[in-house]
């Protein structure tokens, strides 16, 4: 789906980013007219026209000054009333079902697949997920009424507001027309339910994102078996800047849940403390409370509504969040309400009974239904695709069934065999991993070599390191650059340079992008599990390298506004690997070869080198002179792309977007640059790893691209192990270490209890749960560690862990595609946030915010997030840094946090280049 940027001038002041929705939804004339037997005309929605888009966010800013957002209602109240009288024919009733089939409307949100995961287990069958602009009303009518394929509808959260058709798509139509089908609207869906019946949607007293509130409800069926009141343990997570004005509720909408304006707090506060009792409580008869209590304006905010005659419900909070209590119970109650609703009908027709028998299908059959429905969907640019055309589907976004690799695994594959040797208790004898790397690859100063380096002193955070270089017969190097986006029709295309072990090169033009190429390469390899049985790690050879941030265009993100000077992806195929077990002190030497061409010289030669090494003989690397540093560079330093004033201004613009509901969280970044001149990247990395050791550190050198990466990342993006378990470990929340042990503990405690940092972390945890939920088995996504604080050399960080079991029909590369870029580097909702960030940031992030790691030939992978990293390309060193902007952000503090994250790698570079560091 393509996106456009609207602004009031050539300046990008307060732009609204909108996804163009097919005009078939929003014509002023009735877009669909059914025959007379149906006695129904289409309800028309006014077009979100050019004038509206040109005014963009400036109108929203003006509206916010009066609290009210411009209504822009659906023609007028009389037309709504007229439409209500002309209802669609009644659907045939349904028998009580063991399984409930849900149509889940995705409003381009980053939490939709958390709902999908919950409903899959509760309903007994996965929902069908469509985006809000994916079906015409004719298609929706067919599936909902002619085929009776669904028992209820859930409308997801999403960015924006229900007043803009581009944000809400077909949802308003469904809420008006499908009055005899149970519907649950969450957040934006809740606001749409109020708006479509005439209620006003206004700015909340304050934006609330990633924070919790207590809820009081009226005992509605949606809250069965759930306690009520501020003193109960019913706490919900809120992600919203807009609310329904309770004073504007029409009589047909009934309030069913409330919270108090100032009853918001952090996850830890709400989880471990009991709120003060309050005498304020909503009435139990469903009426709206008086606007004044004890002479003060009423502080209650609507958190739930229902229609008085339609089976329609709305919830302002997010029941799918990991931190919402009783969230699963709410979805179960909605299922029960659906079953109760349909059981009230008598004499179901034979056709309906046949549909019900279909409902009692297994999950696999439900997935086939979704694939069948997906075959006929239209893409945003008018082209169609079928279930075998993955690349076409991805031009306009990636959903869960776009990710199913129908050609995985391939029948005609190349069988690779693995040979390996274990050298026990050797690491400490030779002086550690550093000396091993220098002995094997130091003579060439790490040219065309890699080192995935667990340099952290805490072995629990990283047990294994891997290193390798050029030399094996299967070795090759891939260098990929995305085509200039302004000159192409497909945003995936790019140029790939392949260099083999003999130095021969081949150029290819990739029409479907790098990830698709990598997927095909990996699926063309087969293996024998017996070859790596007994190895305690998953990487046994395969592709090692880096993926740049701009590869996001292959993952359903908008077209890149900026082009990177460096390559967008660089990888080696490593057939010879040395692995180090830091916990047990063992070294493993591994070699891949084709089935009939066994080659063991690397194993024997490497074993001989390592065994004959001694600590004294390897000290030469510490004393060896390096190339001279240009004296003119010694007094230089990194220069940020943006001044303090410019960065703070961007933070304020981010906060305005958040206030207007366009995003929950925006991860704003910038680049710091230094013309470093003639330096030694390997020597620089060795200094960096001593000054700032990290569990996901790395050194990479790609000579034909004139590119080196010196990485000290503490963050894992995504890992897939040989058991099919996916794991993400996002970091959100950072604070500097203290100068004394006492101060250090206080700062650590401050981070742990910070409401802002907890909100940041919770939002990204829910986002990663969503990303994993797209490719994992229903019910398998879980969070074993939430908001742990980890300590590193220079900072404390807040880290969470999310895991899930990968579906068997989804390839490893498609798992990465579902989650890339890492949510901790984008914000949420991801799609809208990325487009906003592209409009604010004045250059490509390049390899920063991307990933470094491996794709093993045996189907496993492990990738980091490229942060705390020095990228050296064509004699320029760059360090990217930034932070998450939320409603609670302080612009000045955000600038200081960005500088803090830059400090460790920047200081290491300046020390090394000034000669003040010990030469390695």
Short mmCIF file of C-alpha atoms in Angstrom, two decimals, residues 12 561-562 642 649-651 653-654 657 666 668-669 835-843:
data_model
loop_
_atom_site.label_atom_id
_atom_site.label_comp_id
_atom_site.label_asym_id
_atom_site.label_seq_id
_atom_site.Cartn_x
_atom_site.Cartn_y
_atom_site.Cartn_z
CA UNK A 12 6.92 19.77 6.50
CA UNK A 561 12.56 8.99 1.46
CA UNK A 562 16.37 8.91 1.71
CA UNK A 642 21.21 18.22 13.83
CA UNK A 649 12.17 20.83 17.67
CA UNK A 650 11.79 17.38 16.13
CA UNK A 651 10.97 15.93 19.54
CA UNK A 653 6.81 17.67 16.55
CA UNK A 654 6.80 14.00 17.53
CA UNK A 657 1.80 13.70 16.38
CA UNK A 666 8.14 7.53 17.91
CA UNK A 668 13.52 9.55 16.72
CA UNK A 669 17.18 9.27 15.67
CA UNK A 835 6.50 7.19 7.77
CA UNK A 836 6.41 10.04 10.29
CA UNK A 837 10.05 9.41 11.20
CA UNK A 838 11.09 9.37 7.56
CA UNK A 839 9.57 12.84 7.20
CA UNK A 840 11.44 14.18 10.25
CA UNK A 841 14.87 12.60 9.83
CA UNK A 842 16.96 14.33 7.16
CA UNK A 843 18.99 11.34 5.94
#
